[in-house]
XYZ file of C-alpha atoms in Angstrom:
671
model
C -22.354 25.737 -27.479
C -18.757 25.097 -29.318
C -16.074 23.743 -26.051
C -12.339 23.712 -26.749
C -11.179 20.624 -26.155
C -7.385 21.120 -26.644
C -6.676 21.102 -23.060
C -7.987 17.322 -24.058
C -5.325 16.462 -26.934
C -2.903 14.791 -27.082
C 0.950 16.723 -25.834
C 4.207 16.407 -27.872
C 5.977 16.825 -25.089
C 5.937 16.787 -21.186
C 3.248 18.812 -19.534
C 5.023 21.847 -16.490
C 3.731 18.906 -13.567
C 6.065 16.387 -15.607
C 9.304 18.319 -15.974
C 8.784 20.375 -12.492
C 9.418 24.796 -12.140
C 12.772 24.542 -13.205
C 11.769 23.122 -16.902
C 13.758 20.231 -15.360
C 16.905 22.014 -15.137
C 17.142 23.486 -18.273
C 16.843 26.820 -16.707
C 18.828 26.674 -14.394
C 21.828 28.564 -14.916
C 21.708 33.050 -14.699
C 19.847 35.593 -17.437
C 17.070 31.967 -18.405
C 14.723 34.846 -16.940
C 15.147 36.935 -19.503
C 16.121 34.485 -22.167
C 11.826 32.859 -21.378
C 10.905 37.079 -21.275
C 12.683 37.376 -24.573
C 11.529 33.893 -26.370
C 7.701 34.564 -25.316
C 8.010 38.877 -26.704
C 9.259 36.739 -30.031
C 6.114 34.399 -30.352
C 3.577 37.610 -29.299
C 2.235 39.178 -33.478
C 3.586 42.467 -33.675
C 1.339 45.406 -33.468
C -1.101 45.875 -36.542
C -0.646 49.371 -37.074
C -0.708 51.208 -39.940
C 2.128 53.651 -41.843
C 0.619 56.890 -40.544
C 1.254 55.742 -36.337
C 3.113 53.770 -36.894
C 5.580 57.565 -37.929
C 4.040 58.966 -34.888
C 5.113 56.270 -32.671
C 8.752 55.020 -33.958
C 9.971 58.167 -36.599
C 12.117 60.227 -35.616
C 13.365 63.704 -37.760
C 16.659 64.289 -37.303
C 18.820 67.685 -37.597
C 20.535 67.039 -40.876
C 17.039 66.156 -43.212
C 13.926 67.752 -41.543
C 13.636 72.556 -40.677
C 11.246 70.411 -37.506
C 13.485 67.969 -36.196
C 12.260 65.499 -33.573
C 8.962 63.107 -33.572
C 6.675 62.774 -36.521
C 3.788 64.057 -36.247
C 1.529 63.398 -38.583
C -1.389 65.858 -37.606
C 1.297 68.338 -38.783
C 0.391 67.256 -42.928
C -3.376 65.543 -42.026
C -3.652 64.987 -45.900
C -0.835 62.467 -45.543
C -2.948 60.340 -43.602
C -4.224 58.104 -45.475
C -2.117 58.345 -48.872
C 0.619 56.482 -46.381
C -2.866 54.692 -45.311
C -2.585 52.873 -48.675
C 0.170 51.559 -48.233
C -0.648 49.195 -45.132
C -0.501 45.669 -46.420
C -3.854 44.773 -44.990
C -4.837 47.889 -47.704
C -6.202 46.184 -50.524
C -4.931 49.329 -53.148
C -1.394 47.956 -55.335
C -0.621 51.078 -56.520
C -0.205 54.702 -54.842
C -0.071 57.934 -57.212
C 0.188 60.868 -55.685
C 0.988 64.451 -58.142
C 1.791 67.489 -56.731
C 4.563 70.200 -55.490
C 7.293 70.867 -53.376
C 7.531 70.867 -50.318
C 4.016 68.899 -48.633
C 5.552 66.396 -47.300
C 5.538 63.534 -49.813
C 9.071 62.444 -49.493
C 9.122 62.439 -45.728
C 5.641 60.510 -46.038
C 7.317 57.283 -48.428
C 10.571 57.611 -46.072
C 7.772 56.340 -43.692
C 6.412 53.904 -45.149
C 10.221 52.516 -45.880
C 10.646 52.652 -42.134
C 7.367 50.851 -41.728
C 8.319 47.921 -45.016
C 12.182 47.391 -42.523
C 9.996 47.350 -38.852
C 7.302 46.062 -39.359
C 6.679 44.666 -42.863
C 9.578 43.805 -44.460
C 10.843 42.576 -48.579
C 12.101 43.383 -50.717
C 11.986 47.322 -51.385
C 13.279 49.252 -54.353
C 13.351 53.230 -54.436
C 14.371 55.118 -57.865
C 15.176 58.098 -58.121
C 15.600 59.828 -61.077
C 19.475 59.512 -61.550
C 22.201 57.209 -59.021
C 23.812 60.674 -58.614
C 20.839 61.074 -57.067
C 20.147 58.363 -55.450
C 23.995 58.373 -53.835
C 22.283 61.695 -52.154
C 19.093 60.598 -50.881
C 20.827 58.159 -49.098
C 22.889 59.721 -47.347
C 21.174 62.406 -46.271
C 17.594 60.646 -46.013
C 17.774 57.621 -45.109
C 20.565 57.693 -43.168
C 19.426 59.882 -41.035
C 15.319 57.667 -41.069
C 17.742 54.918 -39.729
C 20.335 56.142 -37.707
C 17.452 58.349 -35.551
C 14.561 55.382 -35.409
C 16.237 52.649 -32.850
C 13.558 49.991 -34.185
C 15.502 50.553 -37.424
C 18.949 51.421 -36.299
C 19.083 47.592 -34.771
C 17.246 45.997 -37.746
C 20.298 47.057 -39.730
C 24.040 45.898 -39.920
C 26.029 49.692 -38.842
C 28.011 50.238 -42.441
C 31.086 49.914 -40.775
C 30.830 46.658 -39.512
C 32.369 44.195 -41.563
C 30.342 41.978 -44.716
C 27.717 43.912 -43.344
C 24.674 44.493 -45.249
C 24.800 48.041 -45.242
C 26.177 50.078 -48.393
C 25.064 53.661 -50.117
C 22.923 51.354 -51.657
C 22.072 49.314 -50.678
C 20.309 48.437 -46.298
C 19.875 44.978 -45.956
C 17.830 44.117 -42.878
C 15.712 40.688 -40.916
C 13.760 39.191 -44.471
C 14.315 42.519 -47.022
C 16.744 44.439 -48.031
C 16.630 48.061 -49.910
C 18.501 48.762 -52.800
C 18.675 51.836 -54.205
C 19.092 53.278 -58.046
C 18.877 55.912 -60.288
C 16.524 55.494 -63.434
C 18.943 56.018 -65.808
C 20.279 52.934 -64.610
C 18.927 49.727 -66.440
C 20.933 47.730 -64.681
C 19.352 48.975 -61.051
C 16.020 48.447 -61.836
C 16.010 44.975 -63.203
C 18.614 43.770 -60.189
C 15.360 41.520 -57.922
C 11.730 40.925 -58.051
C 10.724 43.488 -54.936
C 7.353 43.837 -53.399
C 7.670 47.260 -52.899
C 8.760 50.201 -55.345
C 8.828 53.525 -54.683
C 8.842 56.123 -57.770
C 10.284 59.413 -56.673
C 10.218 62.810 -59.192
C 8.975 60.296 -61.945
C 8.417 63.509 -64.119
C 12.418 63.813 -64.254
C 12.869 60.580 -65.145
C 14.228 59.849 -68.894
C 12.769 59.312 -71.584
C 14.441 55.615 -71.556
C 16.568 54.042 -69.345
C 19.834 53.172 -71.133
C 18.023 52.452 -74.186
C 16.345 49.252 -72.566
C 12.831 51.367 -72.001
C 10.323 53.564 -69.250
C 12.129 53.497 -66.163
C 8.699 52.979 -65.357
C 7.513 50.037 -67.048
C 10.684 48.850 -66.328
C 10.708 48.890 -62.349
C 7.357 47.888 -61.579
C 7.146 44.781 -63.871
C 9.581 44.101 -60.204
C 6.206 43.515 -58.712
C 4.519 41.318 -61.084
C 5.740 37.786 -58.629
C 4.097 39.462 -55.842
C 0.672 39.933 -57.180
C -1.550 41.550 -54.731
C 1.357 41.819 -52.006
C 2.758 44.131 -53.761
C 2.081 48.247 -53.505
C 4.061 50.917 -55.687
C 4.204 54.649 -54.279
C 4.845 56.590 -57.909
C 5.234 60.571 -56.952
C 6.156 63.947 -58.798
C 5.958 67.817 -59.544
C 4.350 67.484 -62.860
C 5.742 69.285 -65.405
C 4.826 69.285 -69.745
C 1.620 68.798 -70.525
C 1.574 65.282 -72.713
C 4.736 64.174 -71.800
C 4.452 64.429 -67.791
C 4.482 61.391 -66.398
C 2.376 61.235 -62.952
C -0.110 63.603 -65.188
C -0.513 60.175 -67.057
C -0.886 57.671 -64.309
C -3.263 60.661 -62.401
C -5.606 60.863 -65.069
C -6.167 57.276 -64.661
C -6.860 56.778 -60.563
C -9.952 57.717 -59.128
C -7.987 61.418 -59.203
C -8.538 62.512 -55.456
C -9.406 65.806 -54.062
C -8.186 66.738 -50.574
C -12.212 68.818 -49.272
C -11.282 70.964 -46.281
C -15.070 72.690 -44.210
C -15.379 76.483 -44.947
C -14.322 77.363 -40.150
C -17.427 80.322 -41.427
C -19.990 78.405 -43.938
C -18.831 74.435 -43.354
C -18.825 74.124 -46.549
C -16.042 70.945 -47.815
C -14.507 73.142 -50.627
C -10.569 71.760 -52.590
C -8.662 74.485 -52.974
C -8.128 76.535 -55.646
C -5.704 79.582 -56.859
C -8.456 81.441 -58.632
C -10.087 81.401 -55.186
C -7.275 83.190 -54.283
C -7.573 87.074 -53.509
C -5.585 89.662 -52.309
C -5.521 94.126 -53.025
C -3.267 94.401 -55.948
C 0.704 95.886 -54.935
C 0.184 93.735 -51.526
C 0.654 89.507 -50.544
C -0.108 90.902 -47.480
C -3.885 90.688 -47.637
C -4.458 87.038 -49.414
C -7.343 85.961 -47.825
C -9.339 82.342 -49.246
C -12.582 83.030 -50.563
C -15.317 79.916 -49.486
C -17.399 78.769 -52.615
C -20.839 78.178 -50.746
C -20.556 81.943 -49.483
C -17.802 83.895 -50.344
C -16.299 84.421 -47.172
C -13.533 84.896 -46.964
C -11.262 82.818 -45.232
C -7.744 84.088 -43.055
C -3.905 81.533 -42.791
C -5.424 81.259 -39.169
C -8.052 78.880 -39.817
C -5.970 76.511 -42.822
C -5.044 73.711 -39.221
C -8.540 73.235 -38.274
C -9.531 73.134 -42.204
C -6.910 70.602 -42.400
C -7.233 68.715 -39.213
C -11.193 68.824 -40.689
C -10.612 67.228 -44.372
C -11.415 64.119 -46.392
C -10.182 63.295 -50.395
C -12.958 62.376 -52.618
C -12.467 60.080 -55.929
C -13.631 62.685 -58.072
C -13.998 59.869 -60.998
C -13.829 55.966 -61.809
C -10.523 54.469 -61.847
C -10.073 52.439 -64.841
C -8.481 50.337 -62.010
C -9.534 49.705 -58.887
C -6.550 48.815 -57.025
C -4.651 52.178 -57.607
C -5.495 55.267 -56.428
C -4.394 59.281 -56.955
C -4.092 61.818 -55.282
C -3.967 65.569 -56.993
C -2.480 68.745 -53.445
C -1.304 71.731 -53.955
C 0.790 73.656 -51.926
C -2.208 75.686 -50.424
C -2.609 73.311 -48.331
C 0.594 74.013 -46.758
C 0.709 73.493 -42.925
C 1.121 76.713 -41.023
C 4.529 78.056 -40.574
C 5.919 76.007 -44.185
C 4.913 77.648 -47.732
C 1.861 80.613 -46.589
C -0.312 82.403 -49.197
C 1.472 85.612 -48.880
C 4.228 83.735 -50.254
C 2.394 82.241 -52.668
C 1.002 85.360 -54.000
C 4.699 86.899 -53.792
C 5.364 83.788 -55.879
C 2.293 84.171 -58.242
C 3.135 88.280 -59.013
C 7.689 87.518 -59.484
C 6.269 85.471 -62.333
C 4.435 87.655 -64.089
C 5.997 88.304 -67.543
C 7.873 85.519 -67.594
C 6.722 82.004 -69.158
C 9.723 80.257 -67.790
C 9.135 81.632 -63.854
C 4.903 81.695 -64.169
C 5.771 77.114 -66.404
C 8.144 76.896 -62.258
C 4.919 79.164 -60.598
C 2.747 75.773 -62.219
C 4.362 72.845 -61.694
C 5.664 73.584 -57.832
C 3.207 75.155 -56.251
C -0.253 74.883 -58.012
C 0.985 70.602 -58.482
C -0.114 71.143 -62.331
C 1.389 70.667 -65.961
C 2.631 73.579 -67.958
C 0.019 73.364 -71.261
C 2.964 74.396 -73.982
C 1.741 76.241 -77.043
C 3.284 75.265 -79.918
C 1.954 75.892 -82.582
C 3.732 78.185 -85.285
C 2.915 81.734 -85.694
C 1.860 82.878 -89.468
C 5.762 84.203 -91.656
C 3.269 87.097 -92.619
C 2.533 88.001 -89.528
C 6.076 87.988 -88.455
C 6.698 89.622 -91.839
C 4.040 91.863 -91.309
C 5.999 93.092 -87.782
C 9.405 93.776 -89.082
C 11.199 96.586 -87.828
C 13.809 99.577 -89.830
C 17.082 100.140 -87.770
C 20.678 100.545 -89.560
C 20.869 97.258 -91.393
C 23.909 96.025 -89.866
C 23.538 97.765 -86.601
C 23.410 96.631 -83.802
C 20.378 98.816 -81.632
C 20.933 100.546 -78.132
C 19.431 97.698 -75.819
C 21.687 94.927 -77.606
C 24.096 94.081 -74.906
C 26.382 91.460 -76.422
C 26.332 89.379 -79.436
C 26.383 85.609 -79.702
C 25.562 83.322 -83.094
C 24.480 80.376 -83.955
C 25.819 78.102 -87.183
C 24.407 75.177 -88.985
C 26.693 73.432 -90.965
C 25.123 72.363 -94.450
C 26.924 69.281 -96.915
C 27.261 72.942 -99.381
C 27.091 76.009 -96.637
C 27.204 77.347 -93.210
C 24.269 79.086 -92.301
C 25.056 82.030 -89.237
C 22.095 84.270 -88.118
C 23.827 86.775 -85.612
C 22.006 87.622 -82.836
C 21.731 90.523 -79.789
C 20.275 90.128 -76.611
C 19.471 93.077 -74.131
C 17.260 92.178 -70.544
C 14.703 89.879 -70.190
C 16.311 88.281 -73.290
C 14.961 90.681 -75.197
C 16.977 89.579 -78.987
C 17.458 91.330 -82.094
C 18.463 89.729 -85.261
C 21.872 91.449 -86.942
C 23.363 89.218 -90.052
C 22.721 87.213 -91.770
C 25.466 84.598 -93.688
C 25.788 82.084 -95.542
C 29.102 80.895 -96.756
C 29.017 79.161 -99.286
C 31.240 75.025 -100.007
C 30.194 72.646 -97.014
C 32.837 71.346 -94.041
C 34.877 69.830 -96.470
C 35.847 73.177 -98.729
C 38.631 75.052 -97.122
C 37.569 78.042 -97.347
C 34.999 77.657 -96.024
C 36.402 76.904 -92.781
C 38.026 79.888 -93.693
C 35.539 82.654 -94.024
C 33.524 81.154 -90.233
C 36.276 82.297 -88.510
C 37.339 85.475 -90.496
C 32.978 85.507 -88.815
C 34.844 85.758 -85.699
C 36.930 88.777 -86.354
C 34.544 90.608 -88.031
C 33.305 93.640 -85.366
C 29.431 95.142 -85.548
C 28.592 98.917 -84.204
C 26.611 99.546 -81.910
C 23.991 102.642 -82.615
C 25.919 104.332 -79.115
C 29.309 104.059 -81.042
C 31.189 100.628 -80.414
C 31.774 97.348 -81.732
C 30.427 94.649 -80.574
C 32.501 91.158 -82.130
C 30.321 87.566 -82.038
C 30.406 87.041 -77.365
C 30.227 83.479 -78.413
C 29.412 80.823 -81.703
C 27.439 77.684 -81.592
C 27.927 74.907 -84.100
C 25.600 72.709 -85.184
C 27.957 69.089 -84.707
C 24.863 66.903 -86.296
C 27.058 66.785 -90.452
C 29.689 65.739 -90.643
C 30.986 66.252 -87.199
C 35.064 65.569 -86.410
C 35.259 68.427 -88.762
C 33.422 71.314 -86.723
C 35.289 69.465 -83.943
C 38.830 70.181 -85.827
C 37.779 73.355 -86.921
C 36.179 74.405 -82.932
C 39.049 73.430 -81.789
C 42.107 75.590 -83.423
C 39.217 78.737 -82.283
C 39.722 78.453 -79.139
C 36.357 76.795 -76.477
C 36.053 79.770 -75.470
C 34.107 81.417 -78.292
C 33.732 78.057 -79.866
C 31.352 75.562 -79.120
C 30.285 72.588 -80.709
C 26.608 71.480 -79.588
C 24.804 68.619 -80.085
C 20.884 68.283 -79.978
C 17.833 66.510 -78.238
C 14.764 66.308 -77.853
C 11.972 66.208 -74.886
C 11.522 68.504 -72.636
C 11.443 66.464 -69.385
C 15.290 67.504 -68.950
C 17.256 69.083 -65.361
C 19.003 72.095 -67.277
C 18.350 73.131 -71.377
C 21.580 72.625 -72.213
C 24.467 70.482 -70.607
C 28.126 69.949 -70.651
C 30.789 70.058 -71.328
C 30.993 67.282 -71.805
C 34.774 66.027 -73.890
C 34.626 63.545 -77.108
C 37.824 62.479 -78.835
C 37.840 64.009 -82.175
C 40.472 63.625 -84.704
C 42.941 65.726 -87.107
C 44.461 64.472 -89.623
C 43.416 61.040 -89.796
C 45.052 61.539 -85.640
C 42.860 60.508 -83.158
C 42.905 63.139 -80.357
C 41.087 61.994 -76.590
C 39.133 64.503 -75.013
C 40.602 66.191 -77.823
C 36.610 68.767 -78.192
C 33.989 70.045 -75.012
C 30.332 69.071 -76.867
C 27.237 70.454 -75.547
C 24.227 69.055 -75.416
C 21.151 71.030 -76.373
C 17.048 70.430 -75.847
C 16.274 72.083 -78.713
C 12.225 71.411 -78.220
C 12.667 74.346 -74.680
C 14.214 76.648 -77.579
C 12.384 75.724 -80.005
C 9.274 76.695 -77.441
C 10.695 79.438 -75.383
C 11.692 81.354 -79.051
C 7.327 80.814 -80.513
C 6.360 82.466 -77.256
C 8.271 84.995 -77.376
C 6.734 85.454 -81.157
C 3.447 85.543 -80.192
C 4.398 88.041 -76.717
C 2.067 91.550 -77.151
C 3.370 94.410 -79.069
C 2.997 98.231 -77.379
C 1.682 100.137 -79.891
C 2.378 103.684 -80.878
C 0.642 105.189 -78.964
C 2.323 103.130 -75.638
C 5.552 103.631 -76.651
C 5.474 107.615 -77.568
C 4.415 107.550 -73.671
C 6.953 105.434 -72.623
C 5.527 101.664 -72.572
C 8.448 99.485 -73.194
C 8.517 95.326 -75.807
C 8.215 92.738 -72.930
C 11.113 89.907 -71.288
C 11.832 87.979 -74.676
C 10.703 89.950 -77.568
C 11.781 89.540 -81.360
C 12.816 92.107 -83.137
C 13.429 91.760 -86.846
C 14.726 93.944 -89.328
C 12.974 95.196 -92.751
C 15.569 93.603 -94.725
C 14.755 89.655 -93.668
C 13.886 87.836 -96.833
C 10.021 85.431 -97.117
C 12.576 82.307 -97.456
C 14.104 83.480 -94.312
C 10.511 83.891 -92.220
C 9.278 81.222 -93.331
C 11.572 78.873 -92.040
C 12.340 80.950 -89.599
C 8.157 78.788 -88.308
C 8.504 75.947 -90.260
C 7.788 73.271 -86.849
C 5.305 73.192 -85.010
C 4.532 70.979 -81.854
C 2.094 68.193 -81.817
C 1.667 65.120 -79.638
C 1.745 61.759 -81.365
C 1.595 58.308 -78.985
C 3.491 55.780 -78.753
C 3.978 52.027 -79.984
C 3.011 51.227 -76.442
C 0.293 54.147 -76.617
C 2.220 56.591 -74.477
C 1.468 60.398 -75.439
C 4.606 62.157 -76.086
C 5.283 66.318 -77.431
C 7.494 65.651 -81.281
C 8.170 69.083 -83.452
C 7.246 68.454 -86.880
C 8.315 69.811 -89.924
C 5.974 71.882 -92.155
C 8.192 72.647 -94.190
C 11.475 71.247 -95.929
C 13.963 73.729 -95.118
C 14.055 74.716 -90.926
C 18.076 76.456 -90.970
C 16.428 79.937 -89.617
C 14.415 78.331 -86.960
C 18.326 76.040 -86.183
C 20.030 78.500 -86.381
C 18.258 81.118 -83.416
C 18.414 78.158 -81.080
C 21.813 77.268 -81.441
C 22.222 80.825 -81.215
C 20.213 81.072 -78.080
C 21.980 78.410 -76.460
C 25.222 80.150 -76.970
C 23.754 83.308 -74.971
C 22.784 80.337 -72.135
C 26.554 79.183 -72.268
C 27.499 82.740 -71.934
C 25.142 83.208 -69.106
C 22.676 85.592 -69.939
C 19.901 83.260 -68.235
C 21.956 84.265 -64.690
C 23.072 86.756 -64.946
C 22.907 88.981 -62.021
C 21.410 92.955 -62.263
C 24.953 94.479 -61.921
C 26.378 92.551 -64.840
C 23.775 93.548 -66.984
C 23.979 97.764 -65.685
C 28.471 96.635 -66.232
C 27.627 96.178 -69.671
C 25.959 99.130 -70.739
C 27.814 100.525 -69.236
C 30.978 99.556 -70.835
C 28.307 100.441 -74.031
C 29.027 104.484 -73.508
C 26.604 105.158 -70.179
C 23.761 109.095 -70.979
C 25.808 111.485 -70.904
C 25.359 112.793 -67.480
C 26.235 109.839 -66.255
C 29.530 109.504 -63.937
C 32.161 106.972 -63.340
C 32.826 105.216 -59.915
C 35.540 108.423 -60.670
C 33.413 111.194 -60.666
C 34.467 111.342 -65.012
C 31.349 112.120 -67.194
C 30.733 108.457 -69.739
C 29.467 109.969 -73.018
C 27.926 107.627 -75.538
C 30.678 105.838 -77.264
C 33.157 106.314 -74.917
C 34.734 103.815 -73.019
C 34.476 104.103 -69.820
C 36.423 105.724 -68.102
C 39.538 102.863 -66.391
C 39.092 100.608 -69.521
C 40.575 99.234 -72.641
C 39.135 100.381 -75.128
C 39.874 96.975 -76.687
C 37.822 95.316 -73.331
C 35.424 97.621 -74.144
C 34.472 96.871 -77.344
C 34.772 93.196 -77.222
C 38.050 90.815 -77.820
C 38.079 86.994 -79.281
C 35.932 85.357 -75.923
C 34.207 88.965 -75.828
C 33.172 89.595 -72.113
C 32.555 86.011 -70.572
């Protein structure tokens, strides 16, 4: 048997007998006992905790940042336990990918990891949000409460107001490490320091390139390579569009784990799918989940026990064994958060709107949306042309916008009428001969702003807003736009890409030139995600249309329907569907969606996109029902309708109490 011999080894200092019980008098002072105890505690190794165990023991949720303040309990979201524990130093996993629905507790789990690293395994950490501004907001709303509410963290991070503190908005220093927070739009922030831990949040909202220096994910992960097998990278996001989604790409390369839960009736393990959620039509409160094994309905009150008995199971083999991937929908949301009934209500409310269904798939199901950018057949559109009085706005059109495309030798303008649900009608197509260097061309475009089009109800409408492209001869466009006033004219710049928070951004002030003199902040420029509006236009063109028999029975066109007049020519129709959406591979092998021309000329499609952007800028996407009713009233109500004063309003008659100039529209329209 092995016998320890350390007691016989020579010591480097005197024994306790040689120095006496009082350590030779070194401890003969007040407080010596406390110092010895603290010294002894310092020699004791830290508890060997996982991230989830640390969170259950030390994490406190603040009322400022949580709907359920108090001690964090992993049992509330059991599906997060394994994901958090994979981030513990004792686990060999290096990369964790989490593709998920909104509001399933992912961000708090990531914050638990931050707290664990500060307290248990300090090292340099990089936390990346889509933008620097969001990083600052996250620091105020999430990280500061995380530190303030947990004594173990508060003792390790200096107060923000202390002198020479390492605690700023985007940097938190602690013994053995530092937490740096930045945005994916800042290349400087992404390459600022090596990092053992990297938390990449909402990666599908990252820009395509950080300050034109490359993919933010690649730049961020490069900071961890020097830590080799000790690094930990967490990628979290709600997915967006298939072919563009970063989180889907990373998840597909992983072992693609699903959370299997037991049926309370037969015990069959299964992962929850939306198509197995059933309810009576018009009664979301009857929603129940039907088991794959026994087909027995499962009431939602069983969900708590199902989650407790659940487990993550891989569904494929990962290309990289050090990467694990997880997918979770909102069907797993704990009792008291997002219920099955609310999910059904959201699904019913989304019907009829591709954008709403897209948001449902992304945020509720945690799945990507498939953009179908196949160009419709122009001959099919030709056969679907409609006949109404030429130059007249049909009854459903409530306001006009225009899109102008500036070419070398002409300016092409399309005027569109818009109604409820973004139903639209092509009202006019104008070609102004002569390019931007011809003064008379701009005069004719100005005259178009003063022109009015008769409405079927008797009113006359002017263009509420015109969006004009600045891609060719931008200085001339800026100069003309300034002269007309930005209330009615919006210079726009088209940009590619779907991963944008809004299809239209701005306005931003840009310098303009007039008569050789530079004018600072001389123009207000709007940025338009043309890919989004092109895809929307093609979706609208593919909508099913009611038959004549259906319309005779009172059926209406679906929201978004595009109506083309009988006078539109073949060439215009070919330009209208002149592009298609294709998936291309970058030099680094990443997939991305790109619009490519099928024909050389595409002015009709561009003008439609600009007119659509003008409607967005005017606010049509955000108007409440009261605004649409007000526009309908301004165009003349039915003869039996009365206004607030009890006066009868007839078609073509200005509503009582309104000036006719307001009713007909003036420069700038009603906006």
